[in-house]
Amino acid sequence: MRGKGVINMSSQSTDVIEVGGISVPANEAQVVLALSVLSERIGRLPVQDKEDLFELVKAAPLMQSKEDYDSFLGAFLEILEQNPLEVNDLDLSEEEQEKPEEYVNWIEWISKKIREVRQNAELTQEELANKAGLPQSHISRLERGKHSPSHMTLKKIAKALCIDVTELDPGL
C-alpha cells in the first residue's frame, strides 16, 4: 500500500523512485521527502502558528544579510519545531481541562510585563518583533495573553529589550 511519505524503490531503474505515489528522479527524492515532512508538520500546527509562519515566509524576500537570514531561520524553526498536543492526545476529566489559576496568572503577568517593558523602551510591537526576529502578530498575541511564550521566545524578547530574561519571568 502506498501512503503519503512512503518511498518505494523502482525495481526497473535505480534512477527513479516513488515518493507518496509520485515518481521522481532519485536525486530529487530527498527534496520531495523533506517537503512531504514539512507539509505534514505545518498541517499539525495550530491555525495562528500557521499564520505566523506564512507571515514570516512572506517577509523572507526582504532579508538582506546573514543576520536577517539567521533571525528568520530561528523564528521559522521555533514555530515549526513546536509539538502541539491534539485534544485526542489528552485524557483529561472536565475538571482537569480548565486552565489552572496559577497558569492563567503567569500568562497574564508575563503579557503585562512584555507590554510594560516594550512601552518603557518606546518601541512599537513591530519594532520589538523585528529586533527579536519574531512575527509582529506573535508579539501581539503574547501581550494579549493569548499565547504562552516558550523559553526561547522570552530570551529573544529579553535580548531585544536589553534586559535579563528573569525580568520577564522570574522563574527562569
Short mmCIF file of N, CA and C in Angstrom, two decimals:
data_model
loop_
_atom_site.label_atom_id
_atom_site.label_comp_id
_atom_site.label_asym_id
_atom_site.label_seq_id
_atom_site.Cartn_x
_atom_site.Cartn_y
_atom_site.Cartn_z
N MET A 1 0.84 -1.18 0.00
CA MET A 1 0.00 0.00 0.00
C MET A 1 0.88 1.23 0.00
N ARG A 2 0.57 2.16 -0.86
CA ARG A 2 1.36 3.38 -0.94
C ARG A 2 0.66 4.48 -0.17
N GLY A 3 1.38 5.07 0.74
CA GLY A 3 0.83 6.15 1.53
C GLY A 3 1.67 7.39 1.39
N LYS A 4 1.19 8.44 2.00
CA LYS A 4 1.91 9.71 1.98
C LYS A 4 3.26 9.54 2.65
N GLY A 5 4.31 10.00 1.99
CA GLY A 5 5.63 9.94 2.58
C GLY A 5 6.31 8.59 2.47
N VAL A 6 5.66 7.60 1.84
CA VAL A 6 6.26 6.27 1.69
C VAL A 6 7.13 6.26 0.45
N ILE A 7 8.34 5.75 0.59
CA ILE A 7 9.26 5.69 -0.54
C ILE A 7 9.35 4.25 -1.01
N ASN A 8 9.13 4.03 -2.31
CA ASN A 8 9.27 2.71 -2.91
C ASN A 8 10.33 2.80 -3.99
N MET A 9 11.36 1.98 -3.88
CA MET A 9 12.39 1.96 -4.91
C MET A 9 11.85 1.22 -6.13
N SER A 10 12.01 1.80 -7.28
CA SER A 10 11.57 1.19 -8.52
C SER A 10 12.45 -0.02 -8.82
N SER A 11 11.82 -1.14 -9.13
CA SER A 11 12.61 -2.34 -9.42
C SER A 11 13.22 -2.28 -10.82
N GLN A 12 12.68 -1.43 -11.70
CA GLN A 12 13.17 -1.36 -13.06
C GLN A 12 14.37 -0.43 -13.20
N SER A 13 14.46 0.60 -12.41
CA SER A 13 15.55 1.56 -12.55
C SER A 13 15.90 2.15 -11.20
N THR A 14 17.18 2.31 -10.96
CA THR A 14 17.60 2.92 -9.69
C THR A 14 17.64 4.44 -9.83
N ASP A 15 17.33 4.96 -11.03
CA ASP A 15 17.36 6.41 -11.24
C ASP A 15 16.05 7.08 -10.88
N VAL A 16 14.99 6.30 -10.69
CA VAL A 16 13.68 6.86 -10.37
C VAL A 16 13.15 6.14 -9.14
N ILE A 17 12.62 6.91 -8.20
CA ILE A 17 11.97 6.31 -7.04
C ILE A 17 10.60 6.93 -6.89
N GLU A 18 9.78 6.29 -6.07
CA GLU A 18 8.43 6.75 -5.87
C GLU A 18 8.28 7.29 -4.45
N VAL A 19 7.80 8.52 -4.34
CA VAL A 19 7.58 9.15 -3.04
C VAL A 19 6.12 9.55 -2.97
N GLY A 20 5.39 8.93 -2.04
CA GLY A 20 3.98 9.27 -1.89
C GLY A 20 3.17 9.08 -3.15
N GLY A 21 3.52 8.08 -3.95
CA GLY A 21 2.77 7.79 -5.17
C GLY A 21 3.23 8.60 -6.37
N ILE A 22 4.29 9.39 -6.22
CA ILE A 22 4.79 10.22 -7.31
C ILE A 22 6.18 9.72 -7.70
N SER A 23 6.40 9.48 -8.99
CA SER A 23 7.72 9.07 -9.47
C SER A 23 8.58 10.30 -9.65
N VAL A 24 9.76 10.28 -9.04
CA VAL A 24 10.68 11.42 -9.15
C VAL A 24 12.09 10.90 -9.38
N PRO A 25 12.93 11.71 -10.03
CA PRO A 25 14.33 11.32 -10.17
C PRO A 25 14.94 11.11 -8.79
N ALA A 26 15.81 10.14 -8.67
CA ALA A 26 16.41 9.79 -7.38
C ALA A 26 17.11 10.97 -6.73
N ASN A 27 17.75 11.82 -7.53
CA ASN A 27 18.47 12.95 -6.96
C ASN A 27 17.52 14.03 -6.40
N GLU A 28 16.25 13.97 -6.73
CA GLU A 28 15.27 14.93 -6.21
C GLU A 28 14.44 14.33 -5.08
N ALA A 29 14.60 13.05 -4.84
CA ALA A 29 13.76 12.35 -3.87
C ALA A 29 13.91 12.92 -2.46
N GLN A 30 15.12 13.27 -2.07
CA GLN A 30 15.31 13.82 -0.72
C GLN A 30 14.56 15.13 -0.56
N VAL A 31 14.55 15.95 -1.60
CA VAL A 31 13.83 17.22 -1.54
C VAL A 31 12.34 16.96 -1.42
N VAL A 32 11.82 16.04 -2.23
CA VAL A 32 10.40 15.70 -2.18
C VAL A 32 10.03 15.15 -0.81
N LEU A 33 10.86 14.28 -0.27
CA LEU A 33 10.60 13.72 1.05
C LEU A 33 10.61 14.81 2.12
N ALA A 34 11.60 15.70 2.05
CA ALA A 34 11.68 16.80 3.01
C ALA A 34 10.45 17.69 2.93
N LEU A 35 9.99 17.96 1.71
CA LEU A 35 8.78 18.77 1.54
C LEU A 35 7.55 18.05 2.08
N SER A 36 7.50 16.74 1.92
CA SER A 36 6.38 15.96 2.48
C SER A 36 6.35 16.06 3.99
N VAL A 37 7.52 15.92 4.61
CA VAL A 37 7.61 16.02 6.07
C VAL A 37 7.23 17.43 6.52
N LEU A 38 7.74 18.44 5.83
CA LEU A 38 7.45 19.83 6.16
C LEU A 38 5.95 20.11 6.04
N SER A 39 5.35 19.63 4.97
CA SER A 39 3.91 19.82 4.76
C SER A 39 3.10 19.17 5.88
N GLU A 40 3.49 17.97 6.26
CA GLU A 40 2.78 17.26 7.33
C GLU A 40 2.93 18.00 8.65
N ARG A 41 4.13 18.50 8.94
CA ARG A 41 4.37 19.20 10.20
C ARG A 41 3.60 20.53 10.25
N ILE A 42 3.59 21.26 9.14
CA ILE A 42 2.83 22.51 9.09
C ILE A 42 1.35 22.22 9.27
N GLY A 43 0.89 21.12 8.69
CA GLY A 43 -0.52 20.75 8.81
C GLY A 43 -0.96 20.50 10.24
N ARG A 44 -0.04 20.12 11.12
CA ARG A 44 -0.38 19.85 12.52
C ARG A 44 -0.34 21.10 13.40
N LEU A 45 0.19 22.21 12.87
CA LEU A 45 0.29 23.42 13.68
C LEU A 45 -1.08 24.04 13.93
N PRO A 46 -1.25 24.70 15.07
CA PRO A 46 -2.48 25.46 15.30
C PRO A 46 -2.59 26.57 14.24
N VAL A 47 -3.82 26.97 13.94
CA VAL A 47 -4.08 27.95 12.88
C VAL A 47 -3.24 29.22 13.06
N GLN A 48 -3.19 29.75 14.27
CA GLN A 48 -2.46 31.00 14.49
C GLN A 48 -0.97 30.84 14.22
N ASP A 49 -0.41 29.69 14.58
CA ASP A 49 1.00 29.45 14.31
C ASP A 49 1.26 29.31 12.81
N LYS A 50 0.30 28.72 12.08
CA LYS A 50 0.43 28.64 10.62
C LYS A 50 0.46 30.05 10.03
N GLU A 51 -0.45 30.91 10.54
CA GLU A 51 -0.50 32.28 10.05
C GLU A 51 0.82 33.00 10.33
N ASP A 52 1.38 32.79 11.52
CA ASP A 52 2.67 33.39 11.86
C ASP A 52 3.75 32.89 10.91
N LEU A 53 3.74 31.60 10.64
CA LEU A 53 4.74 31.00 9.76
C LEU A 53 4.64 31.59 8.36
N PHE A 54 3.42 31.71 7.83
CA PHE A 54 3.25 32.25 6.48
C PHE A 54 3.60 33.74 6.43
N GLU A 55 3.30 34.47 7.51
CA GLU A 55 3.69 35.88 7.59
C GLU A 55 5.21 36.00 7.55
N LEU A 56 5.87 35.12 8.25
CA LEU A 56 7.33 35.10 8.29
C LEU A 56 7.90 34.79 6.91
N VAL A 57 7.32 33.81 6.23
CA VAL A 57 7.79 33.42 4.89
C VAL A 57 7.60 34.58 3.90
N LYS A 58 6.50 35.33 4.04
CA LYS A 58 6.27 36.47 3.15
C LYS A 58 7.36 37.53 3.32
N ALA A 59 7.91 37.63 4.53
CA ALA A 59 8.96 38.62 4.80
C ALA A 59 10.34 38.15 4.35
N ALA A 60 10.48 36.88 4.00
CA ALA A 60 11.78 36.31 3.63
C ALA A 60 12.48 37.06 2.48
N PRO A 61 11.76 37.50 1.45
CA PRO A 61 12.46 38.22 0.36
C PRO A 61 13.11 39.53 0.82
N LEU A 62 12.74 40.03 1.98
CA LEU A 62 13.29 41.28 2.48
C LEU A 62 14.63 41.09 3.19
N MET A 63 15.04 39.83 3.37
CA MET A 63 16.31 39.56 4.07
C MET A 63 17.46 40.13 3.26
N GLN A 64 18.36 40.83 3.97
CA GLN A 64 19.47 41.46 3.27
C GLN A 64 20.83 41.04 3.81
N SER A 65 20.85 40.29 4.90
CA SER A 65 22.13 39.92 5.49
C SER A 65 22.06 38.53 6.09
N LYS A 66 23.20 38.02 6.47
CA LYS A 66 23.25 36.72 7.14
C LYS A 66 22.52 36.80 8.48
N GLU A 67 22.62 37.94 9.15
CA GLU A 67 21.93 38.12 10.43
C GLU A 67 20.41 38.04 10.22
N ASP A 68 19.91 38.67 9.14
CA ASP A 68 18.48 38.59 8.81
C ASP A 68 18.09 37.14 8.57
N TYR A 69 18.92 36.42 7.80
CA TYR A 69 18.63 35.02 7.49
C TYR A 69 18.63 34.18 8.77
N ASP A 70 19.63 34.38 9.64
CA ASP A 70 19.71 33.62 10.88
C ASP A 70 18.49 33.88 11.76
N SER A 71 18.07 35.14 11.81
CA SER A 71 16.89 35.51 12.60
C SER A 71 15.64 34.85 12.02
N PHE A 72 15.52 34.92 10.69
CA PHE A 72 14.38 34.30 10.00
C PHE A 72 14.35 32.80 10.28
N LEU A 73 15.50 32.15 10.11
CA LEU A 73 15.57 30.70 10.30
C LEU A 73 15.24 30.32 11.74
N GLY A 74 15.75 31.09 12.70
CA GLY A 74 15.46 30.82 14.11
C GLY A 74 13.98 30.91 14.41
N ALA A 75 13.32 31.98 13.92
CA ALA A 75 11.89 32.15 14.16
C ALA A 75 11.10 31.05 13.44
N PHE A 76 11.50 30.73 12.21
CA PHE A 76 10.84 29.69 11.42
C PHE A 76 10.90 28.35 12.15
N LEU A 77 12.10 27.99 12.62
CA LEU A 77 12.26 26.71 13.31
C LEU A 77 11.55 26.69 14.65
N GLU A 78 11.53 27.83 15.34
CA GLU A 78 10.84 27.88 16.63
C GLU A 78 9.36 27.56 16.46
N ILE A 79 8.76 28.13 15.43
CA ILE A 79 7.34 27.86 15.17
C ILE A 79 7.16 26.41 14.72
N LEU A 80 8.00 25.98 13.80
CA LEU A 80 7.85 24.66 13.20
C LEU A 80 8.16 23.52 14.15
N GLU A 81 9.10 23.71 15.07
CA GLU A 81 9.52 22.63 15.94
C GLU A 81 8.63 22.45 17.16
N GLN A 82 7.59 23.25 17.26
CA GLN A 82 6.66 23.05 18.35
C GLN A 82 6.03 21.67 18.19
N ASN A 83 5.63 21.11 19.28
CA ASN A 83 4.99 19.81 19.24
C ASN A 83 3.60 19.98 19.83
N PRO A 84 2.68 20.58 19.06
CA PRO A 84 1.37 20.86 19.63
C PRO A 84 0.61 19.58 19.98
N LEU A 85 -0.02 19.61 21.12
CA LEU A 85 -0.85 18.48 21.53
C LEU A 85 -2.20 18.60 20.85
N GLU A 86 -2.75 17.49 20.49
CA GLU A 86 -4.10 17.48 19.97
C GLU A 86 -5.01 17.03 21.09
N VAL A 87 -6.26 17.45 21.03
CA VAL A 87 -7.21 17.11 22.08
C VAL A 87 -7.28 15.59 22.25
N ASN A 88 -7.14 14.85 21.17
CA ASN A 88 -7.19 13.39 21.24
C ASN A 88 -6.04 12.83 22.06
N ASP A 89 -4.92 13.57 22.12
CA ASP A 89 -3.75 13.11 22.86
C ASP A 89 -3.94 13.19 24.36
N LEU A 90 -4.92 13.97 24.79
CA LEU A 90 -5.10 14.21 26.21
C LEU A 90 -6.24 13.36 26.76
N ASP A 91 -6.06 12.85 27.93
CA ASP A 91 -7.10 12.08 28.60
C ASP A 91 -7.39 12.79 29.91
N LEU A 92 -8.15 13.87 29.82
CA LEU A 92 -8.41 14.70 30.99
C LEU A 92 -9.89 14.69 31.33
N SER A 93 -10.17 14.72 32.62
CA SER A 93 -11.55 14.89 33.04
C SER A 93 -11.93 16.35 32.79
N GLU A 94 -13.22 16.67 32.90
CA GLU A 94 -13.66 18.04 32.67
C GLU A 94 -12.98 19.00 33.63
N GLU A 95 -12.78 18.59 34.88
CA GLU A 95 -12.14 19.46 35.86
C GLU A 95 -10.71 19.79 35.45
N GLU A 96 -10.00 18.80 34.92
CA GLU A 96 -8.60 18.99 34.55
C GLU A 96 -8.45 19.82 33.28
N GLN A 97 -9.52 19.96 32.49
CA GLN A 97 -9.44 20.70 31.25
C GLN A 97 -9.41 22.21 31.48
N GLU A 98 -9.81 22.64 32.64
CA GLU A 98 -9.73 24.05 32.98
C GLU A 98 -8.27 24.44 33.14
N LYS A 99 -7.92 25.65 32.70
CA LYS A 99 -6.55 26.12 32.91
C LYS A 99 -6.37 26.42 34.39
N PRO A 100 -5.32 25.90 34.99
CA PRO A 100 -5.08 26.20 36.39
C PRO A 100 -4.91 27.70 36.59
N GLU A 101 -5.40 28.20 37.72
CA GLU A 101 -5.34 29.63 38.00
C GLU A 101 -3.90 30.13 37.98
N GLU A 102 -2.97 29.33 38.50
CA GLU A 102 -1.56 29.74 38.51
C GLU A 102 -1.05 29.96 37.09
N TYR A 103 -1.45 29.09 36.17
CA TYR A 103 -1.02 29.20 34.78
C TYR A 103 -1.59 30.47 34.15
N VAL A 104 -2.87 30.71 34.38
CA VAL A 104 -3.53 31.90 33.84
C VAL A 104 -2.86 33.15 34.41
N ASN A 105 -2.59 33.16 35.71
CA ASN A 105 -1.94 34.31 36.33
C ASN A 105 -0.53 34.52 35.76
N TRP A 106 0.19 33.43 35.50
CA TRP A 106 1.54 33.53 34.93
C TRP A 106 1.49 34.17 33.55
N ILE A 107 0.56 33.70 32.72
CA ILE A 107 0.43 34.26 31.36
C ILE A 107 0.06 35.74 31.44
N GLU A 108 -0.90 36.07 32.31
CA GLU A 108 -1.29 37.48 32.46
C GLU A 108 -0.11 38.33 32.90
N TRP A 109 0.66 37.82 33.87
CA TRP A 109 1.80 38.57 34.39
C TRP A 109 2.84 38.80 33.30
N ILE A 110 3.18 37.74 32.56
CA ILE A 110 4.19 37.86 31.51
C ILE A 110 3.70 38.78 30.40
N SER A 111 2.43 38.66 30.02
CA SER A 111 1.92 39.50 28.93
C SER A 111 1.98 40.98 29.33
N LYS A 112 1.61 41.28 30.57
CA LYS A 112 1.69 42.67 31.04
C LYS A 112 3.13 43.14 31.11
N LYS A 113 4.02 42.26 31.54
CA LYS A 113 5.44 42.63 31.69
C LYS A 113 6.06 42.90 30.32
N ILE A 114 5.77 42.08 29.33
CA ILE A 114 6.31 42.30 27.98
C ILE A 114 5.83 43.65 27.46
N ARG A 115 4.53 43.93 27.60
CA ARG A 115 3.97 45.19 27.13
C ARG A 115 4.61 46.38 27.86
N GLU A 116 4.72 46.25 29.19
CA GLU A 116 5.27 47.33 30.01
C GLU A 116 6.71 47.65 29.62
N VAL A 117 7.54 46.62 29.51
CA VAL A 117 8.96 46.85 29.18
C VAL A 117 9.09 47.39 27.75
N ARG A 118 8.28 46.87 26.83
CA ARG A 118 8.31 47.36 25.44
C ARG A 118 7.94 48.84 25.39
N GLN A 119 6.87 49.21 26.09
CA GLN A 119 6.43 50.60 26.08
C GLN A 119 7.46 51.51 26.76
N ASN A 120 8.07 51.03 27.84
CA ASN A 120 9.12 51.82 28.51
C ASN A 120 10.32 52.03 27.59
N ALA A 121 10.57 51.07 26.72
CA ALA A 121 11.67 51.18 25.76
C ALA A 121 11.25 52.02 24.55
N GLU A 122 10.00 52.47 24.55
CA GLU A 122 9.43 53.28 23.48
C GLU A 122 9.52 52.58 22.12
N LEU A 123 9.17 51.30 22.14
CA LEU A 123 9.14 50.50 20.92
C LEU A 123 7.71 50.13 20.58
N THR A 124 7.41 50.06 19.29
CA THR A 124 6.13 49.52 18.87
C THR A 124 6.24 48.00 18.87
N GLN A 125 5.11 47.33 18.75
CA GLN A 125 5.15 45.87 18.65
C GLN A 125 5.97 45.44 17.44
N GLU A 126 5.80 46.14 16.34
CA GLU A 126 6.53 45.78 15.12
C GLU A 126 8.03 45.97 15.30
N GLU A 127 8.44 47.05 15.97
CA GLU A 127 9.86 47.28 16.20
C GLU A 127 10.45 46.18 17.09
N LEU A 128 9.71 45.82 18.14
CA LEU A 128 10.18 44.74 19.02
C LEU A 128 10.26 43.43 18.24
N ALA A 129 9.24 43.16 17.44
CA ALA A 129 9.22 41.93 16.64
C ALA A 129 10.44 41.86 15.72
N ASN A 130 10.75 42.96 15.06
CA ASN A 130 11.91 42.99 14.16
C ASN A 130 13.21 42.77 14.92
N LYS A 131 13.35 43.41 16.08
CA LYS A 131 14.58 43.25 16.87
C LYS A 131 14.71 41.83 17.42
N ALA A 132 13.57 41.21 17.74
CA ALA A 132 13.58 39.87 18.33
C ALA A 132 13.56 38.76 17.28
N GLY A 133 13.30 39.14 16.02
CA GLY A 133 13.22 38.12 14.97
C GLY A 133 11.96 37.29 15.05
N LEU A 134 10.87 37.92 15.48
CA LEU A 134 9.58 37.23 15.62
C LEU A 134 8.53 37.96 14.80
N PRO A 135 7.46 37.29 14.41
CA PRO A 135 6.36 37.98 13.73
C PRO A 135 5.66 38.95 14.69
N GLN A 136 5.22 40.08 14.17
CA GLN A 136 4.52 41.08 14.99
C GLN A 136 3.26 40.48 15.60
N SER A 137 2.57 39.63 14.85
CA SER A 137 1.34 39.02 15.37
C SER A 137 1.63 38.15 16.60
N HIS A 138 2.82 37.57 16.66
CA HIS A 138 3.22 36.75 17.80
C HIS A 138 3.38 37.64 19.04
N ILE A 139 4.03 38.79 18.87
CA ILE A 139 4.19 39.75 19.97
C ILE A 139 2.81 40.21 20.45
N SER A 140 1.94 40.50 19.51
CA SER A 140 0.59 40.95 19.86
C SER A 140 -0.15 39.90 20.69
N ARG A 141 -0.10 38.64 20.25
CA ARG A 141 -0.79 37.57 20.98
C ARG A 141 -0.19 37.37 22.36
N LEU A 142 1.15 37.50 22.47
CA LEU A 142 1.79 37.37 23.78
C LEU A 142 1.33 38.48 24.71
N GLU A 143 1.29 39.70 24.20
CA GLU A 143 0.89 40.84 25.04
C GLU A 143 -0.58 40.77 25.44
N ARG A 144 -1.40 40.14 24.64
CA ARG A 144 -2.82 39.99 24.99
C ARG A 144 -3.08 38.75 25.83
N GLY A 145 -2.03 37.97 26.10
CA GLY A 145 -2.20 36.77 26.91
C GLY A 145 -2.88 35.64 26.16
N LYS A 146 -2.82 35.67 24.84
CA LYS A 146 -3.47 34.64 24.02
C LYS A 146 -2.54 33.50 23.66
N HIS A 147 -1.27 33.64 24.05
CA HIS A 147 -0.28 32.63 23.68
C HIS A 147 0.73 32.53 24.81
N SER A 148 1.14 31.33 25.11
CA SER A 148 2.14 31.10 26.15
C SER A 148 3.53 31.11 25.50
N PRO A 149 4.42 31.98 25.95
CA PRO A 149 5.73 32.07 25.31
C PRO A 149 6.65 30.92 25.68
N SER A 150 7.43 30.48 24.73
CA SER A 150 8.46 29.48 25.02
C SER A 150 9.64 30.18 25.67
N HIS A 151 10.53 29.40 26.27
CA HIS A 151 11.74 29.97 26.88
C HIS A 151 12.57 30.69 25.82
N MET A 152 12.66 30.10 24.62
CA MET A 152 13.44 30.70 23.54
C MET A 152 12.84 32.05 23.14
N THR A 153 11.51 32.13 23.06
CA THR A 153 10.85 33.38 22.71
C THR A 153 11.14 34.44 23.76
N LEU A 154 11.04 34.07 25.04
CA LEU A 154 11.32 35.03 26.11
C LEU A 154 12.77 35.52 26.03
N LYS A 155 13.69 34.62 25.72
CA LYS A 155 15.10 35.02 25.60
C LYS A 155 15.29 36.01 24.44
N LYS A 156 14.62 35.77 23.32
CA LYS A 156 14.73 36.67 22.18
C LYS A 156 14.16 38.05 22.51
N ILE A 157 13.01 38.06 23.19
CA ILE A 157 12.38 39.33 23.56
C ILE A 157 13.25 40.07 24.56
N ALA A 158 13.76 39.36 25.56
CA ALA A 158 14.62 39.99 26.57
C ALA A 158 15.87 40.59 25.91
N LYS A 159 16.48 39.84 25.00
CA LYS A 159 17.68 40.34 24.32
C LYS A 159 17.34 41.59 23.51
N ALA A 160 16.21 41.57 22.81
CA ALA A 160 15.80 42.72 22.01
C ALA A 160 15.52 43.94 22.88
N LEU A 161 15.06 43.71 24.11
CA LEU A 161 14.76 44.81 25.04
C LEU A 161 15.96 45.16 25.93
N CYS A 162 17.07 44.46 25.73
CA CYS A 162 18.30 44.69 26.51
C CYS A 162 18.07 44.51 28.01
N ILE A 163 17.35 43.45 28.35
CA ILE A 163 17.11 43.12 29.76
C ILE A 163 17.43 41.65 29.98
N ASP A 164 17.54 41.26 31.23
CA ASP A 164 17.74 39.86 31.56
C ASP A 164 16.39 39.15 31.45
N VAL A 165 16.40 37.92 30.97
CA VAL A 165 15.16 37.17 30.78
C VAL A 165 14.38 37.00 32.09
N THR A 166 15.08 37.03 33.23
CA THR A 166 14.40 36.87 34.52
C THR A 166 13.51 38.07 34.85
N GLU A 167 13.70 39.20 34.15
CA GLU A 167 12.79 40.33 34.34
C GLU A 167 11.42 40.04 33.74
N LEU A 168 11.39 39.19 32.72
CA LEU A 168 10.12 38.80 32.11
C LEU A 168 9.50 37.63 32.85
N ASP A 169 10.33 36.70 33.28
CA ASP A 169 9.85 35.53 34.03
C ASP A 169 10.85 35.22 35.13
N PRO A 170 10.57 35.68 36.36
CA PRO A 170 11.49 35.45 37.47
C PRO A 170 11.74 33.97 37.76
N GLY A 171 10.89 33.10 37.25
CA GLY A 171 11.05 31.67 37.49
C GLY A 171 12.14 31.03 36.66
N LEU A 172 12.71 31.77 35.72
CA LEU A 172 13.74 31.18 34.85
C LEU A 172 15.11 31.31 35.46
#
